[in-house]
PDB file of N, CA and C in Angstrom:
ATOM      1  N   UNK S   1       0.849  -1.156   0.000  1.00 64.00           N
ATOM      2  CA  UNK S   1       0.000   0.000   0.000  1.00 64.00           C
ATOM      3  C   UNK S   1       0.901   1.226   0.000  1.00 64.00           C
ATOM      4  N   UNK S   2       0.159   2.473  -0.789  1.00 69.00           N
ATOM      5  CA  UNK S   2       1.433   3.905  -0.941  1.00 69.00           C
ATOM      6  C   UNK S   2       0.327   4.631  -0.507  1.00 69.00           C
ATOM      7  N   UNK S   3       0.745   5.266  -0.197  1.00 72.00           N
ATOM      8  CA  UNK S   3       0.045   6.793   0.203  1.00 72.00           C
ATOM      9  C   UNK S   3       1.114   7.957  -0.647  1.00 72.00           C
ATOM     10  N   UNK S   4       0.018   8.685  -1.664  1.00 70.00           N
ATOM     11  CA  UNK S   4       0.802   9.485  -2.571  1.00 70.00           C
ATOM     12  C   UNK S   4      -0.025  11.109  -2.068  1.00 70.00           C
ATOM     13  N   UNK S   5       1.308  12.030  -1.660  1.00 76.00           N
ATOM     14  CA  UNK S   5       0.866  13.594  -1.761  1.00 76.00           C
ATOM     15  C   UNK S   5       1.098  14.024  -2.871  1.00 76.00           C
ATOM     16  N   UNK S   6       0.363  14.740  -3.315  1.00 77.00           N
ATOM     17  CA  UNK S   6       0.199  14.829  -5.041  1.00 77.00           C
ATOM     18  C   UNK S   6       0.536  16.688  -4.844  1.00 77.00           C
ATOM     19  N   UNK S   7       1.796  17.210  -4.391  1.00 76.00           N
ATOM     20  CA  UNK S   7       1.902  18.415  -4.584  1.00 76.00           C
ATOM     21  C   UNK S   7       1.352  19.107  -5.628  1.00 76.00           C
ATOM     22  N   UNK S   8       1.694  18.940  -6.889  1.00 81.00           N
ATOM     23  CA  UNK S   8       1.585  19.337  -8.103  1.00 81.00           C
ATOM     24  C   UNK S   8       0.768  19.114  -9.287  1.00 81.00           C
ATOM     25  N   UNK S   9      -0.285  18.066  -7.824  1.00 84.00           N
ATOM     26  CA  UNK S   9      -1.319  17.727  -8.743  1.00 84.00           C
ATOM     27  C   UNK S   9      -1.304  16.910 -10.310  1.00 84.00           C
ATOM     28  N   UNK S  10      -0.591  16.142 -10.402  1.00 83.00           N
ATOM     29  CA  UNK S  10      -0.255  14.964 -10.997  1.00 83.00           C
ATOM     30  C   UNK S  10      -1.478  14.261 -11.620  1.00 83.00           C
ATOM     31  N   UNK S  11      -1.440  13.709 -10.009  1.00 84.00           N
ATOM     32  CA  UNK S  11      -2.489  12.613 -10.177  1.00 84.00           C
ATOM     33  C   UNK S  11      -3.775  12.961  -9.577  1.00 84.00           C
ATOM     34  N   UNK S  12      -3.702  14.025  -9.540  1.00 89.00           N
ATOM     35  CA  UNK S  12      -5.290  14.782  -9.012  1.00 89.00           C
ATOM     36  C   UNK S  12      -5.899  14.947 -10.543  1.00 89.00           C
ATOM     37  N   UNK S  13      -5.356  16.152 -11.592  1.00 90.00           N
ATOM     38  CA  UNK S  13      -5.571  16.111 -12.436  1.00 90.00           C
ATOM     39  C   UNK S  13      -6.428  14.618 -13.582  1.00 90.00           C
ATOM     40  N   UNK S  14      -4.784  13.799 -13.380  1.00 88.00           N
ATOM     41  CA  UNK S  14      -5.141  12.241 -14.030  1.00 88.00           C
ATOM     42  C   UNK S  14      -6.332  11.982 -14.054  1.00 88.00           C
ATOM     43  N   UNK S  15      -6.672  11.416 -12.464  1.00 91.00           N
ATOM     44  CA  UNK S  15      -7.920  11.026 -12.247  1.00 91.00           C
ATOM     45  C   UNK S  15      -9.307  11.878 -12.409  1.00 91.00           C
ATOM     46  N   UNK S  16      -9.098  13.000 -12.385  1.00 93.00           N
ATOM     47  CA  UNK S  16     -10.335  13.940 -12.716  1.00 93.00           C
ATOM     48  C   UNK S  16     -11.082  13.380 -14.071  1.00 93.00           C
ATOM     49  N   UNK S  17     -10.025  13.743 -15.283  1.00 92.00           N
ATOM     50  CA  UNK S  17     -10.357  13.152 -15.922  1.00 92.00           C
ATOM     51  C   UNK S  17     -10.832  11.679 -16.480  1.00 92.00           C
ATOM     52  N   UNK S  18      -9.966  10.703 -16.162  1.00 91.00           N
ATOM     53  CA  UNK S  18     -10.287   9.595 -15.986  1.00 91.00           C
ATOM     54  C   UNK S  18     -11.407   9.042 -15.086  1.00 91.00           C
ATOM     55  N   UNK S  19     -11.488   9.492 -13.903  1.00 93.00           N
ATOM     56  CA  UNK S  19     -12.979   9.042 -13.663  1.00 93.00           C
ATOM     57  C   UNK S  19     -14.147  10.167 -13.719  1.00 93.00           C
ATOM     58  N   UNK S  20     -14.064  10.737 -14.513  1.00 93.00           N
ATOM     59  CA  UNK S  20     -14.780  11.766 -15.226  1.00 93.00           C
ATOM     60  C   UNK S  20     -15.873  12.741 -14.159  1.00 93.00           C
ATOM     61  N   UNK S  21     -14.667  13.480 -13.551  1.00 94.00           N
ATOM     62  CA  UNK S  21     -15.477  14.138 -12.084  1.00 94.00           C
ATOM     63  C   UNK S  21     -16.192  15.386 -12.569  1.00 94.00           C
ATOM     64  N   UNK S  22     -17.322  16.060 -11.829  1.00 93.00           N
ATOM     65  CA  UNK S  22     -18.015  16.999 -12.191  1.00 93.00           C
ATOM     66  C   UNK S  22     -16.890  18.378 -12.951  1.00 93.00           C
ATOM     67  N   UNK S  23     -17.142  18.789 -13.084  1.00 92.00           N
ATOM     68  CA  UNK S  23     -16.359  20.437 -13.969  1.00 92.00           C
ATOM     69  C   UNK S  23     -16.274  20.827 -12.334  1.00 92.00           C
ATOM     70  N   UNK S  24     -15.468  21.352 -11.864  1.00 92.00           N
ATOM     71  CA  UNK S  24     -15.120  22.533 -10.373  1.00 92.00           C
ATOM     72  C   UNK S  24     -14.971  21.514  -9.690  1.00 92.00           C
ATOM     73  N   UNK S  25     -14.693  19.828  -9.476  1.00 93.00           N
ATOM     74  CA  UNK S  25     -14.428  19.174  -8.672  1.00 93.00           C
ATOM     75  C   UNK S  25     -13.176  18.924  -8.951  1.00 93.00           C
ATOM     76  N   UNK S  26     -12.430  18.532  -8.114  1.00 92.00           N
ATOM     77  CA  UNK S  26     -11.038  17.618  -8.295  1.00 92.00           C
ATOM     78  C   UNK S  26     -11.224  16.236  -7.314  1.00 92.00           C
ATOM     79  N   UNK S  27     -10.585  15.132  -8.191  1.00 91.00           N
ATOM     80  CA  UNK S  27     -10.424  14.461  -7.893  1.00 91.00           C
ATOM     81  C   UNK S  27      -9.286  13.717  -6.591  1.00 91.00           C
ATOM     82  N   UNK S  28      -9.524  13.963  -5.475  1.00 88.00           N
ATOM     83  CA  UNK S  28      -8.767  14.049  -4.280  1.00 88.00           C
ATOM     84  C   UNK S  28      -9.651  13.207  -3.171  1.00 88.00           C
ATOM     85  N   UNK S  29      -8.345  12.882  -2.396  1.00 87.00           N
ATOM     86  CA  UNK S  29      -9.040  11.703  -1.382  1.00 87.00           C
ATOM     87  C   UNK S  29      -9.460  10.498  -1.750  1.00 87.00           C
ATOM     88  N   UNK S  30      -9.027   9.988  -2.230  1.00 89.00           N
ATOM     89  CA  UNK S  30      -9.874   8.870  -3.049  1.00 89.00           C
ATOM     90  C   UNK S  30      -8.432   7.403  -2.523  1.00 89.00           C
ATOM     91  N   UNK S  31      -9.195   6.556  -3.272  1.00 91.00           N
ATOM     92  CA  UNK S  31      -8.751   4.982  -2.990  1.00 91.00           C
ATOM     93  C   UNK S  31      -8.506   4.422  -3.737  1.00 91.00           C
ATOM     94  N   UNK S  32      -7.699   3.850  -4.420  1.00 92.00           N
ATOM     95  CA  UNK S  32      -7.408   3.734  -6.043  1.00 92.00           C
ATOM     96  C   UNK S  32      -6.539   1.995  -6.173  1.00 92.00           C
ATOM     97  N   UNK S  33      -7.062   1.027  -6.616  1.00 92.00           N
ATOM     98  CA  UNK S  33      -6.717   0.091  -6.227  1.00 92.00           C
ATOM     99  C   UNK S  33      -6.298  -0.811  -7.292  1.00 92.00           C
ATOM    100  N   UNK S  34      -4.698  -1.186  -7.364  1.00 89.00           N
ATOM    101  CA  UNK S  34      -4.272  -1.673  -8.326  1.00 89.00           C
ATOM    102  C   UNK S  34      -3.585  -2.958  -7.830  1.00 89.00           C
ATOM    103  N   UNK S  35      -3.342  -3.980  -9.160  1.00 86.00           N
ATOM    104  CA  UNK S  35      -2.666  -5.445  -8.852  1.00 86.00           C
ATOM    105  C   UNK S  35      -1.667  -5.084  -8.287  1.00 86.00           C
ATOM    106  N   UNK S  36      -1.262  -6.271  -7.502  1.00 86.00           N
ATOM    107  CA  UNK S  36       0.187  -6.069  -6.964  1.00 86.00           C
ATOM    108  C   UNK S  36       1.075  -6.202  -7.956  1.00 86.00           C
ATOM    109  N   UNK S  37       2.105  -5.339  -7.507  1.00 86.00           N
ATOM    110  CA  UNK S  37       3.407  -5.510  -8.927  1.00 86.00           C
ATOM    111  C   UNK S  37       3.330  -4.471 -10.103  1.00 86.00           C
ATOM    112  N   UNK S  38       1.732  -3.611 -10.249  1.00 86.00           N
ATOM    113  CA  UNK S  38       1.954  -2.947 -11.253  1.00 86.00           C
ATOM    114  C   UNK S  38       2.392  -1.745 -10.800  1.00 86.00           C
ATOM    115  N   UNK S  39       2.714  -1.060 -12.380  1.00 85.00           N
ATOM    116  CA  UNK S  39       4.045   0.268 -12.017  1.00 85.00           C
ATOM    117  C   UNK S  39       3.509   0.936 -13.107  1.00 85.00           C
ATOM    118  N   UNK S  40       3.293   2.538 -13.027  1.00 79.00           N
ATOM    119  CA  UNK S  40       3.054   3.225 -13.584  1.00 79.00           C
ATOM    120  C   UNK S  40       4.476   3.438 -14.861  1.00 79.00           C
ATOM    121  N   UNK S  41       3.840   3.180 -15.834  1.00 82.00           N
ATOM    122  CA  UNK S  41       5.170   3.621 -17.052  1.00 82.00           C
ATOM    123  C   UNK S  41       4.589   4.612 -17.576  1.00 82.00           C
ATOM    124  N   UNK S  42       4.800   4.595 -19.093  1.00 81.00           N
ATOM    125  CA  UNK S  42       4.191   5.334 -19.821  1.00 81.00           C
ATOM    126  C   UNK S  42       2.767   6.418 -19.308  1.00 81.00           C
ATOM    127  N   UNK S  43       1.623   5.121 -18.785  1.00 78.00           N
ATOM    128  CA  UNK S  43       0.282   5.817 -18.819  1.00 78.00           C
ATOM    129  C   UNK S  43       0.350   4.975 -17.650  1.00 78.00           C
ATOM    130  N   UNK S  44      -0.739   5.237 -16.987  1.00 79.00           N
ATOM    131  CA  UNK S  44      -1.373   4.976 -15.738  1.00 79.00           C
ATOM    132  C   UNK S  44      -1.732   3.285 -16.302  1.00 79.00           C
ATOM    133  N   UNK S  45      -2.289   2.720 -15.065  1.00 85.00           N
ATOM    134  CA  UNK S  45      -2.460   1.412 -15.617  1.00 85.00           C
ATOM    135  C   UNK S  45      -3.922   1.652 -15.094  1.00 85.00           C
ATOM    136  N   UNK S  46      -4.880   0.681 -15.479  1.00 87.00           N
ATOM    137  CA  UNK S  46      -5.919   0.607 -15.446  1.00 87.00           C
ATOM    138  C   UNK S  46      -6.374  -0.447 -13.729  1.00 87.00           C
ATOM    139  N   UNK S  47      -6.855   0.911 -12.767  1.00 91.00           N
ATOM    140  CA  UNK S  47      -7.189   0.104 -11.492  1.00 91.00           C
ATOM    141  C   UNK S  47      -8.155  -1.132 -11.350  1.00 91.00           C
ATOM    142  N   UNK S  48      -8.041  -2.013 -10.630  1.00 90.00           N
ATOM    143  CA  UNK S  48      -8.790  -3.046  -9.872  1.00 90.00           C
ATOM    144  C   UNK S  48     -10.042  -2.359  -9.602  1.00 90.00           C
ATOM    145  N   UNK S  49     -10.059  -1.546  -9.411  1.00 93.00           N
ATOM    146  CA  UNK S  49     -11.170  -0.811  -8.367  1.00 93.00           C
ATOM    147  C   UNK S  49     -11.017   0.859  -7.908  1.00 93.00           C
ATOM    148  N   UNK S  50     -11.992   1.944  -7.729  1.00 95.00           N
ATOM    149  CA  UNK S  50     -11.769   2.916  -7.035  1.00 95.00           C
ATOM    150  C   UNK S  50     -12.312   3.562  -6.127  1.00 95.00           C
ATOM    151  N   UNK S  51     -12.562   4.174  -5.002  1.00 96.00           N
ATOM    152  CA  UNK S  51     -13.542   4.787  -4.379  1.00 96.00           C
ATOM    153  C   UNK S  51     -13.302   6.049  -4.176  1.00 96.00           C
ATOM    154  N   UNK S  52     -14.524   6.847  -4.296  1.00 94.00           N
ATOM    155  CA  UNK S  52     -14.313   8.228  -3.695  1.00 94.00           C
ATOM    156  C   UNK S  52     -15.097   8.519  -2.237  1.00 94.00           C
ATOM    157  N   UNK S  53     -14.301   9.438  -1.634  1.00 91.00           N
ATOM    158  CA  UNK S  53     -14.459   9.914  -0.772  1.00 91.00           C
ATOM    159  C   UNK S  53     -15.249  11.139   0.148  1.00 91.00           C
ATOM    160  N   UNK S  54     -16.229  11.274  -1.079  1.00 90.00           N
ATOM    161  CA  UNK S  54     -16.941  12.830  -1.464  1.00 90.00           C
ATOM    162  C   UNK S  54     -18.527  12.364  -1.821  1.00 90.00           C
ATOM    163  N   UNK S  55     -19.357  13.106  -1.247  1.00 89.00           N
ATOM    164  CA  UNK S  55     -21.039  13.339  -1.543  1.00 89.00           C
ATOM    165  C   UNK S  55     -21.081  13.390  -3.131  1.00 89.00           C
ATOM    166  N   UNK S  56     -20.389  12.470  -4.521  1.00 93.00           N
ATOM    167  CA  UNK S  56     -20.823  12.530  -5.763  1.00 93.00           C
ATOM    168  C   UNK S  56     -21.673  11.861  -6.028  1.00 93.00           C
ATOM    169  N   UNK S  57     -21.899  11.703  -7.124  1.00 92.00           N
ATOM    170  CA  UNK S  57     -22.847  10.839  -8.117  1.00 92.00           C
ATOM    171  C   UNK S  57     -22.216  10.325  -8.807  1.00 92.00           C
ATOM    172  N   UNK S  58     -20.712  10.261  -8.689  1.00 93.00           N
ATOM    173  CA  UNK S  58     -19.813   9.395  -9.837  1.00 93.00           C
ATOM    174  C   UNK S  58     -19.451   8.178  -9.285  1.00 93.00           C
ATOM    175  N   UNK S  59     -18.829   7.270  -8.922  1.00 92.00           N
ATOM    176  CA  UNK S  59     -17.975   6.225  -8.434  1.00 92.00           C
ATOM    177  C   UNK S  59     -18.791   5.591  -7.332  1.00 92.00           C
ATOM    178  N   UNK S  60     -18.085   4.339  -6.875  1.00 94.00           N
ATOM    179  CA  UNK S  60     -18.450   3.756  -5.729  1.00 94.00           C
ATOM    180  C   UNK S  60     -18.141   4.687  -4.518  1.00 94.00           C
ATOM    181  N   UNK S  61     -18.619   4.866  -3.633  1.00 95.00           N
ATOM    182  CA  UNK S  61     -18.308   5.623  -2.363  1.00 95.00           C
ATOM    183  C   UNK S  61     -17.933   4.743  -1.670  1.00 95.00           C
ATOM    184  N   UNK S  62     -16.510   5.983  -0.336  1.00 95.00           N
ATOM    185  CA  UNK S  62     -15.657   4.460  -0.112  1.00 95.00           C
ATOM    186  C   UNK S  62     -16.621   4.049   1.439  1.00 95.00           C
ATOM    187  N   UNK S  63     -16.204   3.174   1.083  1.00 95.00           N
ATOM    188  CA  UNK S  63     -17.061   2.071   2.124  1.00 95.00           C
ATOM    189  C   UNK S  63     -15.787   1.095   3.284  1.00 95.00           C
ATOM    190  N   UNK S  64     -15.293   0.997   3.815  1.00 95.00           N
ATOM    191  CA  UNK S  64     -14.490   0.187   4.972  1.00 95.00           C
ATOM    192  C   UNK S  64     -14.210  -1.079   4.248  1.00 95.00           C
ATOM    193  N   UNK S  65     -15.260  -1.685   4.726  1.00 97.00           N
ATOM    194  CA  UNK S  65     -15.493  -3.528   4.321  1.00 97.00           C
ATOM    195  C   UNK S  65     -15.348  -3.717   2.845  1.00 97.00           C
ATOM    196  N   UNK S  66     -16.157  -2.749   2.017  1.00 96.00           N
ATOM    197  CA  UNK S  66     -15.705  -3.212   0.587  1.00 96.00           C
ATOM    198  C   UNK S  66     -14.706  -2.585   0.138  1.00 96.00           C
ATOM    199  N   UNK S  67     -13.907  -2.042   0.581  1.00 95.00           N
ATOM    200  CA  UNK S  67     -12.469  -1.702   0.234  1.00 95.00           C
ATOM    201  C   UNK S  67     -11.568  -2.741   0.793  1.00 95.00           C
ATOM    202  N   UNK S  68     -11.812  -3.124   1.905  1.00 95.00           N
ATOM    203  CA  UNK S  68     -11.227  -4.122   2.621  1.00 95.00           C
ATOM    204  C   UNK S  68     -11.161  -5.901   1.533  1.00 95.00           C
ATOM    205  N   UNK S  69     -12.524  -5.646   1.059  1.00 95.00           N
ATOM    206  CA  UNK S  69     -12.485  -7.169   0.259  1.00 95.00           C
ATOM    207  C   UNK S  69     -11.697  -6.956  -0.934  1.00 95.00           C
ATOM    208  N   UNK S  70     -12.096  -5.651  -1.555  1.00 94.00           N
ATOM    209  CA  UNK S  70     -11.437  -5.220  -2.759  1.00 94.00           C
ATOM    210  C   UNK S  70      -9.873  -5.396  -2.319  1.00 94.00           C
ATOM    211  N   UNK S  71      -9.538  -5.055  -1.746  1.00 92.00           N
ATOM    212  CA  UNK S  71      -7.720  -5.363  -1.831  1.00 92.00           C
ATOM    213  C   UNK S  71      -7.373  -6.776  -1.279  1.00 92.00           C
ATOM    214  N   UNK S  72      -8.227  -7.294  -0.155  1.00 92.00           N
ATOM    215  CA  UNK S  72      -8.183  -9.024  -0.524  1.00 92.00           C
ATOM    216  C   UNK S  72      -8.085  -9.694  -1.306  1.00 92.00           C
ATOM    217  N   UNK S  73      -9.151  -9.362  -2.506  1.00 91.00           N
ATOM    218  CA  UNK S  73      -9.528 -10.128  -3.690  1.00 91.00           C
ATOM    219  C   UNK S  73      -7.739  -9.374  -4.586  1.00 91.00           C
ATOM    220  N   UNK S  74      -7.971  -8.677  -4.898  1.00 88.00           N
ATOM    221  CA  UNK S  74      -6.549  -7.906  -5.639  1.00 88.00           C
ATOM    222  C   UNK S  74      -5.567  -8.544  -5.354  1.00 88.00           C
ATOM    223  N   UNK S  75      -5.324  -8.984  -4.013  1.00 86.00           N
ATOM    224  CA  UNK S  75      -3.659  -9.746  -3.460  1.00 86.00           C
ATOM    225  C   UNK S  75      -3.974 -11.037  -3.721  1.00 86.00           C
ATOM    226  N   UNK S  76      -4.934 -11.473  -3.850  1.00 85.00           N
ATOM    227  CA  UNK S  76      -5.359 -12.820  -4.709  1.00 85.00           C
ATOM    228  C   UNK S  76      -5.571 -13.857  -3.019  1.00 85.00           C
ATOM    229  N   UNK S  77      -6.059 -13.379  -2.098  1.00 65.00           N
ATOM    230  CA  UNK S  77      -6.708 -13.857  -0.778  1.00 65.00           C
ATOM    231  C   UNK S  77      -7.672 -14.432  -1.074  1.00 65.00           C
TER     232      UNK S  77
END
């Protein structure tokens, strides 16, 4: 597990677009859940799973337990 501060907004940006957040939102706080072993090259890799952390209408909202299974299932538990 990483915990990333996104000074420069990197991967705030990324994901805005990619999980296609309202216009005046940014994509921040969130849970972003990838296989073990993968590594960002070129482009982002395509997550396992994501949750947000915010009153939207976009994504799964994060939830404890199903984040909890979601990275179970991911490490192949």
């Amino acid at each position: 597990m990483t915990h990333f501060w996104d000074a420069w907004k990197f991967s705030v940006d990324h994901y805005t677009r990619e999980f296609r957040y309202p216009t005046g939102k940014d994509a921040w706080d969130l849970f972003v859940v990838y296989r073990p072993g993968q590594r960002w090259e070129r482009s982002l890799p395509r997550p396992v799973s994501w949750f947000q952390n915010h009153d939207l209408d976009i994504g799964p909202k994060y939830d404890r337990r199903a984040l909890e299974q979601t990275l179970l299932r991911a490490a192949g538990e």
